[in-house]
JSON list of C-alpha atoms in Angstrom, two decimals:
[
{"chain": "A", "resi": 1, "resn": "MET", "atom": "CA", "xyz": [-0.08, 25.23, 69.66]},
{"chain": "A", "resi": 2, "resn": "ASP", "atom": "CA", "xyz": [3.40, 26.54, 68.98]},
{"chain": "A", "resi": 3, "resn": "ARG", "atom": "CA", "xyz": [3.82, 28.29, 65.66]},
{"chain": "A", "resi": 4, "resn": "ASP", "atom": "CA", "xyz": [6.82, 29.85, 64.02]},
{"chain": "A", "resi": 5, "resn": "ILE", "atom": "CA", "xyz": [7.22, 33.52, 64.93]},
{"chain": "A", "resi": 6, "resn": "GLU", "atom": "CA", "xyz": [10.29, 35.37, 63.69]},
{"chain": "A", "resi": 7, "resn": "VAL", "atom": "CA", "xyz": [11.58, 38.00, 66.12]},
{"chain": "A", "resi": 8, "resn": "GLY", "atom": "CA", "xyz": [13.53, 41.05, 64.98]},
{"chain": "A", "resi": 9, "resn": "ILE", "atom": "CA", "xyz": [15.02, 43.53, 67.45]},
{"chain": "A", "resi": 10, "resn": "GLU", "atom": "CA", "xyz": [14.60, 47.07, 66.12]},
{"chain": "A", "resi": 11, "resn": "ASN", "atom": "CA", "xyz": [16.26, 48.89, 69.02]},
{"chain": "A", "resi": 12, "resn": "GLU", "atom": "CA", "xyz": [17.67, 47.88, 72.41]},
{"chain": "A", "resi": 13, "resn": "HIS", "atom": "CA", "xyz": [18.59, 50.19, 75.27]},
{"chain": "A", "resi": 14, "resn": "GLU", "atom": "CA", "xyz": [19.96, 49.57, 78.77]},
{"chain": "A", "resi": 15, "resn": "ASN", "atom": "CA", "xyz": [18.12, 51.73, 81.34]},
{"chain": "A", "resi": 16, "resn": "ARG", "atom": "CA", "xyz": [20.44, 51.62, 84.34]},
{"chain": "A", "resi": 17, "resn": "LEU", "atom": "CA", "xyz": [18.30, 53.93, 86.48]},
{"chain": "A", "resi": 18, "resn": "LEU", "atom": "CA", "xyz": [15.31, 51.57, 86.31]},
{"chain": "A", "resi": 19, "resn": "ARG", "atom": "CA", "xyz": [17.53, 48.45, 86.14]},
{"chain": "A", "resi": 20, "resn": "ARG", "atom": "CA", "xyz": [15.98, 47.08, 82.97]},
{"chain": "A", "resi": 21, "resn": "LYS", "atom": "CA", "xyz": [16.60, 46.58, 79.26]},
{"chain": "A", "resi": 22, "resn": "GLU", "atom": "CA", "xyz": [14.12, 48.26, 76.91]},
{"chain": "A", "resi": 23, "resn": "VAL", "atom": "CA", "xyz": [13.49, 46.62, 73.54]},
{"chain": "A", "resi": 24, "resn": "PHE", "atom": "CA", "xyz": [11.51, 47.66, 70.46]},
{"chain": "A", "resi": 25, "resn": "PHE", "atom": "CA", "xyz": [10.71, 44.54, 68.46]},
{"chain": "A", "resi": 26, "resn": "ARG", "atom": "CA", "xyz": [9.07, 43.33, 65.25]},
{"chain": "A", "resi": 27, "resn": "LEU", "atom": "CA", "xyz": [7.36, 39.95, 64.95]},
{"chain": "A", "resi": 28, "resn": "LYS", "atom": "CA", "xyz": [6.75, 38.23, 61.61]},
{"chain": "A", "resi": 29, "resn": "PHE", "atom": "CA", "xyz": [4.18, 35.44, 61.61]},
{"chain": "A", "resi": 30, "resn": "ASP", "atom": "CA", "xyz": [1.83, 33.33, 59.48]},
{"chain": "A", "resi": 31, "resn": "GLY", "atom": "CA", "xyz": [-1.91, 33.39, 60.02]},
{"chain": "A", "resi": 32, "resn": "GLY", "atom": "CA", "xyz": [-3.55, 35.68, 62.56]},
{"chain": "A", "resi": 33, "resn": "SER", "atom": "CA", "xyz": [-1.76, 38.02, 64.93]},
{"chain": "A", "resi": 34, "resn": "PRO", "atom": "CA", "xyz": [0.01, 36.21, 67.77]},
{"chain": "A", "resi": 35, "resn": "SER", "atom": "CA", "xyz": [-1.46, 36.38, 71.25]},
{"chain": "A", "resi": 36, "resn": "ARG", "atom": "CA", "xyz": [0.48, 38.11, 74.02]},
{"chain": "A", "resi": 37, "resn": "VAL", "atom": "CA", "xyz": [1.40, 34.65, 75.39]},
{"chain": "A", "resi": 38, "resn": "GLU", "atom": "CA", "xyz": [2.81, 33.55, 72.01]},
{"chain": "A", "resi": 39, "resn": "ALA", "atom": "CA", "xyz": [4.69, 36.84, 71.61]},
{"chain": "A", "resi": 40, "resn": "ARG", "atom": "CA", "xyz": [6.18, 36.59, 75.12]},
{"chain": "A", "resi": 41, "resn": "LYS", "atom": "CA", "xyz": [7.38, 33.01, 74.43]},
{"chain": "A", "resi": 42, "resn": "ALA", "atom": "CA", "xyz": [9.02, 34.08, 71.16]},
{"chain": "A", "resi": 43, "resn": "LEU", "atom": "CA", "xyz": [10.69, 37.09, 72.83]},
{"chain": "A", "resi": 44, "resn": "VAL", "atom": "CA", "xyz": [11.92, 35.05, 75.81]},
{"chain": "A", "resi": 45, "resn": "ASN", "atom": "CA", "xyz": [13.53, 32.56, 73.41]},
{"chain": "A", "resi": 46, "resn": "ALA", "atom": "CA", "xyz": [15.06, 35.26, 71.20]},
{"chain": "A", "resi": 47, "resn": "LEU", "atom": "CA", "xyz": [16.35, 37.44, 74.05]},
{"chain": "A", "resi": 48, "resn": "ARG", "atom": "CA", "xyz": [17.36, 34.51, 76.29]},
{"chain": "A", "resi": 49, "resn": "CYS", "atom": "CA", "xyz": [15.81, 35.91, 79.43]},
{"chain": "A", "resi": 50, "resn": "ARG", "atom": "CA", "xyz": [13.70, 34.52, 82.24]},
{"chain": "A", "resi": 51, "resn": "PRO", "atom": "CA", "xyz": [9.95, 34.56, 81.44]},
{"chain": "A", "resi": 52, "resn": "ASN", "atom": "CA", "xyz": [9.01, 36.15, 84.78]},
{"chain": "A", "resi": 53, "resn": "LEU", "atom": "CA", "xyz": [11.21, 39.21, 84.04]},
{"chain": "A", "resi": 54, "resn": "LEU", "atom": "CA", "xyz": [9.90, 40.11, 80.56]},
{"chain": "A", "resi": 55, "resn": "VAL", "atom": "CA", "xyz": [6.95, 42.48, 80.21]},
{"chain": "A", "resi": 56, "resn": "ILE", "atom": "CA", "xyz": [5.35, 43.47, 76.91]},
{"chain": "A", "resi": 57, "resn": "ASP", "atom": "CA", "xyz": [4.20, 47.06, 77.34]},
{"chain": "A", "resi": 58, "resn": "TRP", "atom": "CA", "xyz": [2.41, 47.30, 73.99]},
{"chain": "A", "resi": 59, "resn": "MET", "atom": "CA", "xyz": [2.13, 45.39, 70.73]},
{"chain": "A", "resi": 60, "resn": "ARG", "atom": "CA", "xyz": [0.29, 46.35, 67.53]},
{"chain": "A", "resi": 61, "resn": "ALA", "atom": "CA", "xyz": [-0.32, 44.47, 64.30]},
{"chain": "A", "resi": 62, "resn": "GLU", "atom": "CA", "xyz": [0.65, 46.40, 61.17]},
{"chain": "A", "resi": 63, "resn": "PHE", "atom": "CA", "xyz": [-2.21, 46.82, 58.74]},
{"chain": "A", "resi": 64, "resn": "GLY", "atom": "CA", "xyz": [-1.96, 44.68, 55.60]},
{"chain": "A", "resi": 65, "resn": "LYS", "atom": "CA", "xyz": [1.15, 42.82, 56.79]},
{"chain": "A", "resi": 66, "resn": "ARG", "atom": "CA", "xyz": [1.80, 39.68, 58.77]},
{"chain": "A", "resi": 67, "resn": "GLU", "atom": "CA", "xyz": [3.89, 41.66, 61.21]},
{"chain": "A", "resi": 68, "resn": "ALA", "atom": "CA", "xyz": [3.46, 43.26, 64.59]},
{"chain": "A", "resi": 69, "resn": "VAL", "atom": "CA", "xyz": [5.63, 45.83, 66.35]},
{"chain": "A", "resi": 70, "resn": "GLY", "atom": "CA", "xyz": [5.93, 46.39, 70.07]},
{"chain": "A", "resi": 71, "resn": "TYR", "atom": "CA", "xyz": [7.84, 47.51, 73.13]},
{"chain": "A", "resi": 72, "resn": "ALA", "atom": "CA", "xyz": [9.05, 45.19, 75.89]},
{"chain": "A", "resi": 73, "resn": "LYS", "atom": "CA", "xyz": [11.08, 45.55, 79.07]},
{"chain": "A", "resi": 74, "resn": "ILE", "atom": "CA", "xyz": [13.35, 43.00, 80.72]},
{"chain": "A", "resi": 75, "resn": "TYR", "atom": "CA", "xyz": [13.97, 43.62, 84.41]},
{"chain": "A", "resi": 76, "resn": "GLU", "atom": "CA", "xyz": [16.98, 42.57, 86.50]},
{"chain": "A", "resi": 77, "resn": "ASP", "atom": "CA", "xyz": [14.71, 41.16, 89.21]},
{"chain": "A", "resi": 78, "resn": "GLU", "atom": "CA", "xyz": [11.02, 40.55, 89.85]},
{"chain": "A", "resi": 79, "resn": "ASP", "atom": "CA", "xyz": [10.77, 42.87, 92.87]},
{"chain": "A", "resi": 80, "resn": "ARG", "atom": "CA", "xyz": [11.99, 45.81, 90.80]},
{"chain": "A", "resi": 81, "resn": "MET", "atom": "CA", "xyz": [9.50, 44.96, 88.04]},
{"chain": "A", "resi": 82, "resn": "ARG", "atom": "CA", "xyz": [6.54, 44.86, 90.45]},
{"chain": "A", "resi": 83, "resn": "GLU", "atom": "CA", "xyz": [7.72, 48.12, 92.05]},
{"chain": "A", "resi": 84, "resn": "ILE", "atom": "CA", "xyz": [7.82, 50.02, 88.73]},
{"chain": "A", "resi": 85, "resn": "GLU", "atom": "CA", "xyz": [5.25, 48.46, 86.40]},
{"chain": "A", "resi": 86, "resn": "ARG", "atom": "CA", "xyz": [1.62, 49.52, 86.36]},
{"chain": "A", "resi": 87, "resn": "GLU", "atom": "CA", "xyz": [-0.74, 46.89, 87.74]},
{"chain": "A", "resi": 88, "resn": "HIS", "atom": "CA", "xyz": [-2.74, 46.46, 84.51]},
{"chain": "A", "resi": 89, "resn": "ILE", "atom": "CA", "xyz": [0.46, 45.78, 82.53]},
{"chain": "A", "resi": 90, "resn": "ILE", "atom": "CA", "xyz": [1.50, 43.06, 85.00]},
{"chain": "A", "resi": 91, "resn": "GLU", "atom": "CA", "xyz": [-1.99, 41.56, 84.83]},
{"chain": "A", "resi": 92, "resn": "ARG", "atom": "CA", "xyz": [-1.95, 41.60, 81.00]},
{"chain": "A", "resi": 93, "resn": "ASN", "atom": "CA", "xyz": [1.39, 39.80, 80.92]},
{"chain": "A", "resi": 94, "resn": "PHE", "atom": "CA", "xyz": [0.97, 37.35, 83.78]},
{"chain": "A", "resi": 95, "resn": "GLY", "atom": "CA", "xyz": [-2.82, 37.02, 84.02]},
{"chain": "A", "resi": 96, "resn": "GLY", "atom": "CA", "xyz": [-2.92, 38.43, 87.54]},
{"chain": "A", "resi": 97, "resn": "VAL", "atom": "CA", "xyz": [-1.45, 35.19, 88.89]},
{"chain": "A", "resi": 98, "resn": "ASN", "atom": "CA", "xyz": [1.06, 35.56, 91.66]},
{"chain": "A", "resi": 99, "resn": "GLU", "atom": "CA", "xyz": [3.67, 32.77, 91.58]},
{"chain": "A", "resi": 100, "resn": "ASN", "atom": "CA", "xyz": [3.48, 32.53, 95.38]},
{"chain": "A", "resi": 101, "resn": "ASP", "atom": "CA", "xyz": [-0.21, 31.54, 95.16]},
{"chain": "A", "resi": 102, "resn": "THR", "atom": "CA", "xyz": [0.49, 28.29, 93.32]}
]
């Protein structure tokens, strides 16, 4: 069920020390708030990055609007992401599935 989600980038910053790009975003949508999976797909398409390198740290719907704001990080490589990110954030974004297990 793909629906139209408009992505707006509020602020983008290159964090060279942690080897990642940090992005504050705004999503505009119809209907209910998008799931994390839907939001990740929309961000991957808008930012043209690999899905396994993008992590949504937080995302909140704005009261009374069909918009959500959030903060995401795009890592240079997967090893660096797993080294830095908290375990519950990785599990929220990837469902706790390790690509090597499939």
